[in-house]
C-alpha atoms as an extended CHARMM CRD file, in Angstrom:
* protein
*
       110  EXT
         1         1  UNK       CA             97.8560000000      182.4030000000      -20.6900000000  PROA      1               0.0000000000
         2         2  UNK       CA             94.3480000000      183.6050000000      -21.1210000000  PROA      2               0.0000000000
         3         3  UNK       CA             91.4210000000      181.2750000000      -21.1580000000  PROA      3               0.0000000000
         4         4  UNK       CA             90.9310000000      178.0320000000      -19.3230000000  PROA      4               0.0000000000
         5         5  UNK       CA             93.9000000000      175.9090000000      -18.1820000000  PROA      5               0.0000000000
         6         6  UNK       CA             92.9230000000      173.2240000000      -20.6890000000  PROA      6               0.0000000000
         7         7  UNK       CA             93.3550000000      175.6440000000      -23.5730000000  PROA      7               0.0000000000
         8         8  UNK       CA             96.7560000000      176.7290000000      -22.2730000000  PROA      8               0.0000000000
         9         9  UNK       CA             98.0500000000      173.1530000000      -21.9870000000  PROA      9               0.0000000000
        10        10  UNK       CA             96.9710000000      172.3580000000      -25.5310000000  PROA      10              0.0000000000
        11        11  UNK       CA             99.0560000000      175.2520000000      -26.8950000000  PROA      11              0.0000000000
        12        12  UNK       CA            102.3160000000      173.7680000000      -25.5850000000  PROA      12              0.0000000000
        13        13  UNK       CA            104.1450000000      171.3100000000      -27.8260000000  PROA      13              0.0000000000
        14        14  UNK       CA            104.0670000000      167.7550000000      -26.5470000000  PROA      14              0.0000000000
        15        15  UNK       CA            107.4120000000      166.4250000000      -25.3120000000  PROA      15              0.0000000000
        16        16  UNK       CA            107.9990000000      162.8490000000      -24.3290000000  PROA      16              0.0000000000
        17        17  UNK       CA            109.6040000000      162.3790000000      -20.9380000000  PROA      17              0.0000000000
        18        18  UNK       CA            112.0060000000      159.4990000000      -20.3230000000  PROA      18              0.0000000000
        19        19  UNK       CA            113.9790000000      158.2320000000      -17.3270000000  PROA      19              0.0000000000
        20        20  UNK       CA            117.7680000000      157.9970000000      -17.3660000000  PROA      20              0.0000000000
        21        21  UNK       CA            118.8110000000      154.4530000000      -16.4300000000  PROA      21              0.0000000000
        22        22  UNK       CA            121.9070000000      155.8350000000      -14.6790000000  PROA      22              0.0000000000
        23        23  UNK       CA            120.6620000000      158.5390000000      -12.3320000000  PROA      23              0.0000000000
        24        24  UNK       CA            116.9180000000      157.7220000000      -12.5810000000  PROA      24              0.0000000000
        25        25  UNK       CA            115.9900000000      161.3730000000      -13.2560000000  PROA      25              0.0000000000
        26        26  UNK       CA            113.1190000000      162.1120000000      -15.6090000000  PROA      26              0.0000000000
        27        27  UNK       CA            113.9730000000      164.4530000000      -18.4820000000  PROA      27              0.0000000000
        28        28  UNK       CA            112.5800000000      165.3660000000      -21.8980000000  PROA      28              0.0000000000
        29        29  UNK       CA            113.7950000000      162.7880000000      -24.3980000000  PROA      29              0.0000000000
        30        30  UNK       CA            115.6470000000      165.5240000000      -26.3200000000  PROA      30              0.0000000000
        31        31  UNK       CA            118.1480000000      165.7560000000      -23.4380000000  PROA      31              0.0000000000
        32        32  UNK       CA            118.8190000000      162.0020000000      -23.2570000000  PROA      32              0.0000000000
        33        33  UNK       CA            120.6750000000      159.5320000000      -25.4650000000  PROA      33              0.0000000000
        34        34  UNK       CA            118.8100000000      156.4590000000      -26.6770000000  PROA      34              0.0000000000
        35        35  UNK       CA            120.7460000000      153.1970000000      -26.4400000000  PROA      35              0.0000000000
        36        36  UNK       CA            119.9240000000      149.7750000000      -27.8700000000  PROA      36              0.0000000000
        37        37  UNK       CA            121.2850000000      146.2400000000      -27.6370000000  PROA      37              0.0000000000
        38        38  UNK       CA            122.6730000000      144.6290000000      -30.7880000000  PROA      38              0.0000000000
        39        39  UNK       CA            123.5680000000      140.9570000000      -30.9360000000  PROA      39              0.0000000000
        40        40  UNK       CA            126.9560000000      140.4210000000      -32.5130000000  PROA      40              0.0000000000
        41        41  UNK       CA            126.3580000000      137.0870000000      -34.2080000000  PROA      41              0.0000000000
        42        42  UNK       CA            124.3750000000      136.8930000000      -37.4170000000  PROA      42              0.0000000000
        43        43  UNK       CA            122.2530000000      133.9640000000      -36.2790000000  PROA      43              0.0000000000
        44        44  UNK       CA            120.0270000000      135.8620000000      -33.8680000000  PROA      44              0.0000000000
        45        45  UNK       CA            120.0860000000      135.5870000000      -30.1030000000  PROA      45              0.0000000000
        46        46  UNK       CA            122.2150000000      132.5020000000      -29.4810000000  PROA      46              0.0000000000
        47        47  UNK       CA            122.9200000000      131.7310000000      -25.8560000000  PROA      47              0.0000000000
        48        48  UNK       CA            126.2180000000      133.1810000000      -24.6700000000  PROA      48              0.0000000000
        49        49  UNK       CA            126.6290000000      135.4560000000      -27.6730000000  PROA      49              0.0000000000
        50        50  UNK       CA            128.0700000000      138.8530000000      -26.7390000000  PROA      50              0.0000000000
        51        51  UNK       CA            125.6020000000      141.7170000000      -26.8150000000  PROA      51              0.0000000000
        52        52  UNK       CA            126.8340000000      145.1870000000      -27.7370000000  PROA      52              0.0000000000
        53        53  UNK       CA            125.1820000000      148.1920000000      -26.1300000000  PROA      53              0.0000000000
        54        54  UNK       CA            125.3320000000      150.9130000000      -28.7750000000  PROA      54              0.0000000000
        55        55  UNK       CA            124.2730000000      154.5640000000      -28.8840000000  PROA      55              0.0000000000
        56        56  UNK       CA            121.3630000000      155.5270000000      -31.1090000000  PROA      56              0.0000000000
        57        57  UNK       CA            121.6280000000      159.3270000000      -31.4230000000  PROA      57              0.0000000000
        58        58  UNK       CA            119.2800000000      159.4250000000      -34.4300000000  PROA      58              0.0000000000
        59        59  UNK       CA            116.7260000000      157.2370000000      -32.5760000000  PROA      59              0.0000000000
        60        60  UNK       CA            116.2150000000      154.9890000000      -35.5790000000  PROA      60              0.0000000000
        61        61  UNK       CA            117.7360000000      151.6230000000      -34.6610000000  PROA      61              0.0000000000
        62        62  UNK       CA            115.2840000000      148.7490000000      -34.2840000000  PROA      62              0.0000000000
        63        63  UNK       CA            114.5930000000      147.0530000000      -30.9960000000  PROA      63              0.0000000000
        64        64  UNK       CA            113.9430000000      147.9930000000      -27.4240000000  PROA      64              0.0000000000
        65        65  UNK       CA            115.6540000000      151.1710000000      -26.3390000000  PROA      65              0.0000000000
        66        66  UNK       CA            116.6860000000      152.7010000000      -23.0450000000  PROA      66              0.0000000000
        67        67  UNK       CA            117.6330000000      156.2790000000      -22.2070000000  PROA      67              0.0000000000
        68        68  UNK       CA            120.7720000000      157.7010000000      -20.6250000000  PROA      68              0.0000000000
        69        69  UNK       CA            122.1820000000      161.1670000000      -19.9730000000  PROA      69              0.0000000000
        70        70  UNK       CA            125.1600000000      161.4880000000      -22.3330000000  PROA      70              0.0000000000
        71        71  UNK       CA            127.6580000000      161.9020000000      -19.4880000000  PROA      71              0.0000000000
        72        72  UNK       CA            130.1240000000      159.4200000000      -18.0430000000  PROA      72              0.0000000000
        73        73  UNK       CA            128.7140000000      159.7200000000      -14.5000000000  PROA      73              0.0000000000
        74        74  UNK       CA            125.3530000000      158.3030000000      -15.5960000000  PROA      74              0.0000000000
        75        75  UNK       CA            127.0900000000      155.6240000000      -17.6600000000  PROA      75              0.0000000000
        76        76  UNK       CA            129.1160000000      154.4930000000      -14.6330000000  PROA      76              0.0000000000
        77        77  UNK       CA            126.0580000000      154.5740000000      -12.4000000000  PROA      77              0.0000000000
        78        78  UNK       CA            124.0550000000      152.4450000000      -14.8540000000  PROA      78              0.0000000000
        79        79  UNK       CA            126.9580000000      150.0200000000      -15.1310000000  PROA      79              0.0000000000
        80        80  UNK       CA            127.3300000000      149.7770000000      -11.3510000000  PROA      80              0.0000000000
        81        81  UNK       CA            123.5800000000      149.1930000000      -10.9060000000  PROA      81              0.0000000000
        82        82  UNK       CA            123.5330000000      146.6390000000      -13.7680000000  PROA      82              0.0000000000
        83        83  UNK       CA            120.7390000000      148.6440000000      -15.3550000000  PROA      83              0.0000000000
        84        84  UNK       CA            121.5750000000      147.8900000000      -19.0040000000  PROA      84              0.0000000000
        85        85  UNK       CA            120.4090000000      144.2880000000      -18.9120000000  PROA      85              0.0000000000
        86        86  UNK       CA            117.1930000000      145.0830000000      -17.0660000000  PROA      86              0.0000000000
        87        87  UNK       CA            116.2590000000      148.1030000000      -19.1580000000  PROA      87              0.0000000000
        88        88  UNK       CA            116.9870000000      146.4240000000      -22.4920000000  PROA      88              0.0000000000
        89        89  UNK       CA            115.7760000000      142.9890000000      -21.3900000000  PROA      89              0.0000000000
        90        90  UNK       CA            118.9600000000      141.1990000000      -22.3870000000  PROA      90              0.0000000000
        91        91  UNK       CA            121.2830000000      138.9380000000      -20.4530000000  PROA      91              0.0000000000
        92        92  UNK       CA            124.7520000000      137.5760000000      -20.8600000000  PROA      92              0.0000000000
        93        93  UNK       CA            127.9570000000      139.3980000000      -21.6820000000  PROA      93              0.0000000000
        94        94  UNK       CA            127.2000000000      143.0750000000      -22.2840000000  PROA      94              0.0000000000
        95        95  UNK       CA            129.8070000000      145.0880000000      -24.1420000000  PROA      95              0.0000000000
        96        96  UNK       CA            129.4940000000      148.8350000000      -23.5320000000  PROA      96              0.0000000000
        97        97  UNK       CA            132.7460000000      149.8130000000      -25.2760000000  PROA      97              0.0000000000
        98        98  UNK       CA            130.9080000000      151.4120000000      -28.2450000000  PROA      98              0.0000000000
        99        99  UNK       CA            128.8740000000      153.5180000000      -25.8330000000  PROA      99              0.0000000000
       100       100  UNK       CA            131.9870000000      154.5420000000      -23.8830000000  PROA      100             0.0000000000
       101       101  UNK       CA            133.7650000000      155.5210000000      -27.0900000000  PROA      101             0.0000000000
       102       102  UNK       CA            130.7590000000      157.5540000000      -28.2670000000  PROA      102             0.0000000000
       103       103  UNK       CA            130.6200000000      159.4940000000      -24.9830000000  PROA      103             0.0000000000
       104       104  UNK       CA            134.3850000000      160.1450000000      -25.0400000000  PROA      104             0.0000000000
       105       105  UNK       CA            134.2490000000      161.4410000000      -28.6180000000  PROA      105             0.0000000000
       106       106  UNK       CA            131.2000000000      163.5520000000      -27.8560000000  PROA      106             0.0000000000
       107       107  UNK       CA            132.9810000000      165.1260000000      -24.8860000000  PROA      107             0.0000000000
       108       108  UNK       CA            136.0910000000      165.9110000000      -26.9580000000  PROA      108             0.0000000000
       109       109  UNK       CA            134.0450000000      167.7160000000      -29.6180000000  PROA      109             0.0000000000
       110       110  UNK       CA            132.0300000000      169.8000000000      -27.1370000000  PROA      110             0.0000000000
């Protein structure tokens, strides 16, 4: 930590910081799980079509993403606050079963 503060800051690797939609805490993105909305029908975004909220652990799926701590407490909090629709800018029937299953399997293998 010698030199000016500007030099010291430039030596640190840049980490993106994201906000968990469940607990609203800011964390480095490496500690959070990215989630995305996928429309189930093949014709696009038809009105009333169910929307699946799916995990994106590799952070490669297309579309708008949101961030969540990979724990059930944050999942329940986000569900209670209805944060999925707002964060992903989708409306209608939201199916979080794939996300629930991912978190359960992740917990079993820890």
